Short mmCIF file of C-alpha atoms in Angstrom, two decimals:
data_model
loop_
_atom_site.label_atom_id
_atom_site.label_comp_id
_atom_site.label_asym_id
_atom_site.label_seq_id
_atom_site.Cartn_x
_atom_site.Cartn_y
_atom_site.Cartn_z
CA MET A 14 14.61 12.43 -19.94
CA LEU A 15 13.62 11.66 -16.39
CA GLU A 16 10.46 13.63 -16.54
CA LYS A 17 9.65 11.72 -19.70
CA LEU A 18 10.37 8.21 -18.15
CA ASN A 19 8.45 9.21 -15.11
CA SER A 20 5.48 10.11 -17.25
CA PHE A 21 5.54 6.87 -19.20
CA LEU A 22 5.85 4.75 -15.81
CA GLN A 23 3.02 6.67 -14.32
CA ARG A 24 0.81 6.22 -17.45
CA TYR A 25 1.50 2.43 -17.85
CA ILE A 26 1.94 1.29 -14.05
CA ALA A 27 -0.95 -0.80 -14.25
CA ILE A 28 0.54 -2.69 -17.01
CA LEU A 29 3.93 -2.65 -15.85
CA THR A 30 3.17 -4.07 -12.39
CA PRO A 31 1.61 -7.59 -13.58
CA LEU A 32 4.52 -7.61 -16.21
CA SER A 33 6.91 -7.43 -13.30
CA VAL A 34 5.25 -10.17 -11.17
CA VAL A 35 5.32 -12.41 -14.57
CA LEU A 36 8.91 -11.44 -14.96
CA GLY A 37 9.79 -12.45 -11.40
CA VAL A 38 8.20 -15.75 -11.82
CA LEU A 39 10.19 -16.61 -15.31
CA LEU A 40 13.33 -15.47 -13.37
CA GLU A 41 12.83 -17.29 -10.34
CA SER A 42 16.48 -18.53 -9.76
CA VAL A 43 17.70 -14.84 -10.36
CA GLY A 44 15.29 -13.35 -8.11
CA HIS A 45 16.67 -15.34 -5.09
CA HIS A 46 19.97 -14.20 -5.48
CA LEU A 47 18.83 -10.42 -5.54
CA LEU A 48 16.89 -10.34 -2.34
CA PHE A 49 19.40 -8.77 -0.35
CA LEU A 50 18.50 -5.50 -2.36
CA VAL A 51 14.79 -5.48 -1.40
CA THR A 52 15.41 -3.94 1.96
CA TRP A 53 17.72 -1.11 0.69
CA LEU A 54 15.24 -0.52 -2.44
CA PHE A 55 12.30 -0.07 -0.28
CA ALA A 56 14.00 2.29 1.98
CA PHE A 57 14.88 4.53 -0.83
CA MET A 58 11.30 4.59 -2.06
CA THR A 59 10.17 5.46 1.37
CA PHE A 60 12.50 8.30 1.78
CA ALA A 61 11.66 9.66 -1.67
CA GLY A 62 7.98 9.36 -0.75
CA SER A 63 8.44 11.30 2.29
CA LEU A 64 10.48 14.15 1.08
CA HIS A 65 7.43 16.31 0.72
CA MET A 66 6.07 15.35 4.26
CA LYS A 67 6.54 17.83 7.21
CA PHE A 68 6.46 17.12 10.80
CA LYS A 69 3.70 19.61 11.16
CA ASP A 70 1.38 17.22 8.99
CA VAL A 71 0.91 15.45 12.43
CA LYS A 72 -0.71 18.57 13.70
CA ILE A 73 -3.73 17.96 11.36
CA PHE A 74 -4.75 15.16 13.92
CA VAL A 75 -5.92 18.06 16.35
CA LYS A 76 -8.43 19.21 13.54
CA HIS A 77 -9.53 15.69 12.40
CA PRO A 78 -8.85 13.36 15.33
CA VAL A 79 -11.92 11.16 14.75
CA LEU A 80 -11.48 10.49 10.97
CA ILE A 81 -7.67 9.85 11.31
CA VAL A 82 -8.22 7.33 14.30
CA PHE A 83 -11.18 5.95 12.26
CA THR A 84 -9.16 5.69 9.06
CA ILE A 85 -6.46 3.71 11.11
CA VAL A 86 -9.05 1.40 12.73
CA PHE A 87 -10.54 0.72 9.18
CA LEU A 88 -7.08 -0.26 8.08
CA HIS A 89 -6.05 -2.31 10.81
CA LEU A 90 -9.12 -3.82 12.25
CA LEU A 91 -12.22 -3.82 10.25
CA MET A 92 -10.61 -4.83 7.02
CA PRO A 93 -8.69 -7.54 8.60
CA LEU A 94 -11.49 -9.12 10.43
CA TRP A 95 -13.40 -8.77 7.15
CA VAL A 96 -10.73 -10.49 5.18
CA TYR A 97 -10.19 -13.11 8.04
CA PHE A 98 -13.89 -13.88 7.68
CA LEU A 99 -13.89 -14.32 4.05
CA SER A 100 -10.71 -16.39 3.72
CA THR A 101 -11.54 -18.79 6.40
CA VAL A 102 -15.02 -19.33 5.02
CA ILE A 103 -13.70 -19.93 1.36
CA PHE A 104 -10.24 -21.55 2.24
CA ASP A 105 -9.36 -24.20 4.62
CA ASP A 106 -5.68 -22.95 4.54
CA HIS A 107 -3.92 -21.36 7.39
CA LEU A 108 -1.11 -20.04 5.14
CA LEU A 109 -3.48 -18.20 2.77
CA THR A 110 -5.39 -16.76 5.77
CA VAL A 111 -2.15 -15.25 7.06
CA GLY A 112 -1.46 -14.06 3.43
CA PHE A 113 -4.82 -12.29 3.00
CA ILE A 114 -4.27 -10.61 6.41
CA VAL A 115 -0.93 -9.40 5.56
CA SER A 116 -2.40 -8.07 2.40
CA VAL A 117 -4.59 -5.76 4.22
CA ALA A 118 -2.57 -5.33 7.57
CA VAL A 119 0.04 -3.21 6.01
CA PRO A 120 -0.24 0.63 6.13
CA THR A 121 -1.85 2.79 3.44
CA GLY A 122 0.13 3.40 0.14
CA VAL A 123 2.10 6.59 0.04
CA SER A 124 0.73 6.45 -3.53
CA SER A 125 -2.76 7.40 -2.33
CA VAL A 126 -1.45 10.96 -2.31
CA ILE A 127 -1.36 10.92 -6.21
CA TRP A 128 -5.16 10.11 -6.31
CA ILE A 129 -5.91 12.41 -3.47
CA ASN A 130 -4.34 15.35 -5.37
CA ILE A 131 -5.86 14.39 -8.75
CA CYS A 132 -9.44 14.12 -7.38
CA ARG A 133 -8.89 17.28 -5.19
CA GLY A 134 -9.37 15.66 -1.90
CA ASN A 135 -7.88 16.81 1.44
CA LEU A 136 -4.14 16.55 0.95
CA PRO A 137 -3.02 17.73 4.26
CA LEU A 138 -5.32 15.32 5.94
CA GLY A 139 -4.06 12.56 3.75
CA LEU A 140 -0.30 13.30 4.38
CA SER A 141 -1.32 13.24 8.14
CA ILE A 142 -3.07 9.92 7.85
CA ILE A 143 -0.10 8.41 5.84
CA LEU A 144 2.66 9.90 8.44
CA ILE A 145 0.86 8.75 11.42
CA ASN A 146 0.02 5.36 10.03
CA THR A 147 3.72 4.86 8.79
CA LEU A 148 5.14 5.63 12.33
CA LEU A 149 2.74 3.29 13.86
CA THR A 150 3.55 0.39 11.46
CA PRO A 151 6.36 -1.18 13.51
CA PHE A 152 3.81 -1.82 16.29
CA ILE A 153 0.67 -2.57 14.65
CA ILE A 154 1.87 -5.22 12.04
CA PRO A 155 3.89 -7.47 14.23
CA ALA A 156 1.14 -7.44 16.76
CA MET A 157 -1.53 -8.39 14.39
CA LEU A 158 0.43 -10.84 12.46
CA HIS A 159 1.75 -12.55 15.73
CA ILE A 160 -1.96 -12.96 16.58
CA VAL A 161 -3.11 -14.37 13.34
CA SER A 162 -0.11 -16.75 12.83
CA GLY A 163 -0.64 -18.61 15.98
CA GLU A 164 1.28 -21.61 17.01
CA GLN A 165 1.26 -23.02 13.36
CA ILE A 166 3.97 -20.42 12.29
CA HIS A 167 7.09 -19.06 14.08
CA LEU A 168 7.15 -15.33 13.71
CA ASP A 169 10.43 -13.33 14.87
CA VAL A 170 8.39 -10.30 16.10
CA ALA A 171 11.72 -8.43 17.12
CA SER A 172 13.25 -8.93 13.78
CA LEU A 173 10.17 -7.79 11.85
CA MET A 174 9.83 -4.76 14.13
CA LEU A 175 13.65 -3.75 13.42
CA ASN A 176 13.14 -4.37 9.66
CA LEU A 177 9.99 -2.22 9.79
CA ILE A 178 11.98 0.60 11.43
CA LEU A 179 14.84 0.58 8.89
CA MET A 180 12.36 0.30 5.83
CA ILE A 181 9.75 2.74 6.78
CA VAL A 182 10.25 4.90 10.05
CA LEU A 183 13.86 5.80 9.55
CA PRO A 184 13.70 6.77 5.93
CA THR A 185 10.50 8.62 6.46
CA ILE A 186 12.27 10.56 9.45
CA VAL A 187 15.04 11.37 7.22
CA GLY A 188 13.00 12.46 4.34
CA ILE A 189 11.08 14.91 6.71
CA LEU A 190 14.32 16.26 8.16
CA VAL A 191 15.85 16.92 4.39
CA ASN A 192 12.75 18.59 3.66
CA GLU A 193 12.49 20.71 6.85
CA LEU A 194 16.22 21.63 7.14
CA SER A 195 16.37 22.58 3.29
CA LYS A 196 13.15 24.75 3.74
CA GLY A 197 11.60 22.66 0.71
CA GLU A 198 14.62 23.37 -1.49
CA ILE A 199 15.81 19.69 -1.92
CA PRO A 200 12.30 18.15 -2.70
CA LYS A 201 11.65 21.09 -5.09
CA LYS A 202 15.03 20.58 -6.87
CA TYR A 203 15.36 16.70 -6.73
CA GLY A 204 11.75 15.32 -5.98
CA LYS A 205 10.75 14.96 -9.78
CA LYS A 206 14.07 13.36 -10.52
CA LEU A 207 13.72 10.91 -7.82
CA SER A 208 10.19 9.82 -8.68
CA PRO A 209 10.90 7.49 -11.85
CA ILE A 210 13.73 6.07 -9.86
CA SER A 211 11.32 5.37 -6.96
CA LYS A 212 8.86 3.71 -9.37
CA LEU A 213 11.67 1.46 -11.00
CA CYS A 214 12.64 0.55 -7.48
CA LEU A 215 8.90 -0.39 -7.08
CA LEU A 216 8.93 -2.78 -10.12
CA THR A 217 12.39 -4.10 -9.19
CA VAL A 218 10.98 -5.02 -5.56
CA ILE A 219 7.91 -6.69 -7.18
CA MET A 220 10.07 -8.61 -9.74
CA ILE A 221 12.43 -9.86 -7.09
CA ASN A 222 9.87 -10.88 -4.58
CA SER A 223 7.36 -12.54 -7.34
CA SER A 224 10.21 -15.27 -7.62
CA ALA A 225 8.74 -16.61 -4.36
CA ILE A 226 5.40 -17.52 -5.51
CA ALA A 227 6.83 -18.84 -8.86
CA PRO A 228 6.05 -22.65 -7.65
CA TYR A 229 2.56 -21.80 -7.06
CA LEU A 230 1.88 -20.26 -10.38
CA LYS A 231 3.50 -23.05 -12.44
CA ASP A 232 0.19 -25.16 -11.93
CA PHE A 233 -2.45 -22.70 -12.74
CA ASN A 234 -5.59 -24.29 -11.69
CA LEU A 235 -9.33 -23.55 -10.29
CA HIS A 236 -7.73 -23.05 -6.60
CA LEU A 237 -5.31 -20.46 -7.91
CA ILE A 238 -8.19 -18.59 -9.64
CA SER A 239 -10.13 -18.81 -6.55
CA VAL A 240 -7.45 -17.11 -4.64
CA LEU A 241 -7.21 -14.54 -7.54
CA LEU A 242 -10.75 -13.65 -7.43
CA LEU A 243 -10.91 -13.42 -3.74
CA VAL A 244 -7.93 -10.85 -3.80
CA PHE A 245 -9.94 -8.98 -6.42
CA PHE A 246 -13.03 -8.94 -4.39
CA VAL A 247 -11.08 -7.77 -1.18
CA ALA A 248 -9.36 -4.95 -3.07
CA VAL A 249 -12.68 -3.74 -4.47
CA SER A 250 -14.53 -4.12 -1.08
CA GLY A 251 -11.65 -1.85 0.72
CA TYR A 252 -12.57 0.94 -1.84
CA ALA A 253 -16.26 0.37 -1.87
CA PHE A 254 -16.64 0.41 2.05
CA ALA A 255 -14.47 3.58 2.15
CA LEU A 256 -16.75 5.27 -0.63
CA LEU A 257 -19.79 4.14 1.23
CA ILE A 258 -18.77 5.38 4.59
CA GLY A 259 -17.49 8.71 3.14
CA ARG A 260 -20.69 9.10 1.12
CA THR A 261 -23.24 8.49 4.04
CA ILE A 262 -21.52 9.78 7.02
CA LEU A 263 -18.73 12.36 6.10
CA LYS A 264 -20.79 14.18 3.45
CA ASP A 265 -17.69 16.34 2.74
CA TYR A 266 -16.06 15.69 -0.72
CA PRO A 267 -12.33 16.34 0.05
CA GLN A 268 -12.76 14.02 3.34
CA MET A 269 -14.43 11.55 1.37
CA ILE A 270 -11.97 11.26 -1.33
CA THR A 271 -9.08 11.13 1.15
CA LEU A 272 -10.87 8.39 2.99
CA ILE A 273 -11.35 6.43 -0.11
CA PHE A 274 -7.66 6.40 -1.35
CA THR A 275 -6.07 6.06 2.30
CA GLY A 276 -8.52 3.27 3.00
CA GLY A 277 -8.49 1.51 -0.27
CA MET A 278 -4.76 1.56 -1.24
CA ARG A 279 -2.16 -0.43 0.67
CA ASN A 280 1.59 -0.42 0.82
CA ILE A 281 1.62 -3.80 -0.88
CA ALA A 282 5.29 -3.72 -1.82
CA LEU A 283 5.96 -3.86 2.00
CA GLY A 284 3.39 -6.74 2.56
CA VAL A 285 5.28 -8.73 -0.19
CA ILE A 286 8.57 -8.19 1.97
CA VAL A 287 7.23 -8.98 5.17
CA ALA A 288 5.23 -12.28 3.59
CA THR A 289 8.48 -13.60 1.78
CA THR A 290 10.90 -12.84 4.59
CA TYR A 291 8.95 -14.05 7.62
CA PHE A 292 6.52 -16.62 6.35
CA PRO A 293 6.36 -19.74 3.93
CA SER A 294 6.38 -18.60 0.26
CA LYS A 295 2.60 -19.68 -0.13
CA VAL A 296 1.86 -16.63 2.20
CA ALA A 297 3.07 -14.25 -0.36
CA MET A 298 0.47 -15.60 -3.05
CA PRO A 299 -2.46 -13.19 -1.88
CA VAL A 300 -0.03 -10.15 -1.24
CA VAL A 301 1.58 -10.43 -4.78
CA PHE A 302 -1.78 -10.62 -6.53
CA GLY A 303 -3.04 -7.41 -4.76
CA MET A 304 -0.56 -5.53 -6.72
CA LEU A 305 -2.34 -6.55 -10.04
CA PHE A 306 -5.53 -4.60 -8.98
CA GLN A 307 -4.69 -1.52 -6.86
CA GLN A 308 -3.80 1.29 -9.20
CA VAL A 309 -6.53 0.15 -11.76
CA LEU A 310 -9.11 0.16 -9.14
CA ALA A 311 -7.90 3.53 -7.81
CA SER A 312 -8.43 4.74 -11.41
CA VAL A 313 -11.97 3.30 -11.46
CA PHE A 314 -12.89 4.53 -8.09
CA SER A 315 -11.73 8.00 -8.73
CA LYS A 316 -14.37 8.23 -11.51
CA ILE A 317 -17.13 6.71 -9.51
CA ALA A 318 -16.37 9.03 -6.40
CA THR A 319 -16.59 12.00 -8.75
CA LYS A 320 -19.84 11.16 -10.26
CA SER A 321 -21.51 10.03 -7.02
CA ALA A 322 -20.50 13.49 -5.25
CA VAL A 323 -23.03 15.61 -6.85
CA PRO A 324 -24.87 16.49 -3.79
CA LEU A 325 -21.82 16.75 -1.80
CA ASN A 326 -19.65 19.80 -1.30
CA HIS A 327 -17.78 19.07 -4.47
CA PRO A 328 -14.99 21.65 -5.29
CA LEU A 329 -15.51 20.94 -9.07
CA SER A 330 -19.00 22.10 -9.04
CA SER A 331 -18.20 25.48 -7.30
#
């Protein structure tokens, strides 16, 4: 039953995500009462997602130090600068600018592993990037958001760091320890069973946090459409830049695939939690909207990457 549920959720995640946003907006009053669950749900998702990781994944850094460092710089410096430029030029709204920065400042999504695996990318490299990026998150995000928020918004940096450690770092370490100490037996036995539960947790987190932007969605106007379009453009540009860089510089199909999905995908659920917990609700708008496009664009760019890789060392052509 759990396998069938997981198959259903994975097949229709691109549809279920926006439905969760709509449901969260409609059940605005209910969502506010369930906010206390978000941290624990996210911690469980992180734990389940890290069960297949190992501490030796960090050792991949020795083989690909430049690519791993570049990916982290791409995620937390190049894309935020690009988004800052776009949002300040198009919108004269500091809260929206912070929201767009939050949407790209969060670490790469653990679900990128799924797409790396499907497209036959470099999976050990992908796991290494995710693990290193995850462990650095409590330091990178608070520093970046402190700079961007400025004096106009008070940001409790200490609380944010503690929350990130509780939601990301500790569950990740516990998940890795469970994998290491059981010699892979527990992930092998329970990994597939936890997968649908983790996806349901994700949809629940989206629904609960979407209640925060309900007041802004009730008046569907041109401004809202503009925000939505910029979110879509930013999401596309993340994948496109990673594809272009991988195509022109790396010239190695598995590495290119890994860069595309670790560079294009984000842990948006974390971004929503950060936005709704530490900032005015308007900041959450661009972040929540980002959930609408991520999986759909991952599917689209998986096809584009495969078709554009003919001259490269494509494993499917060997």
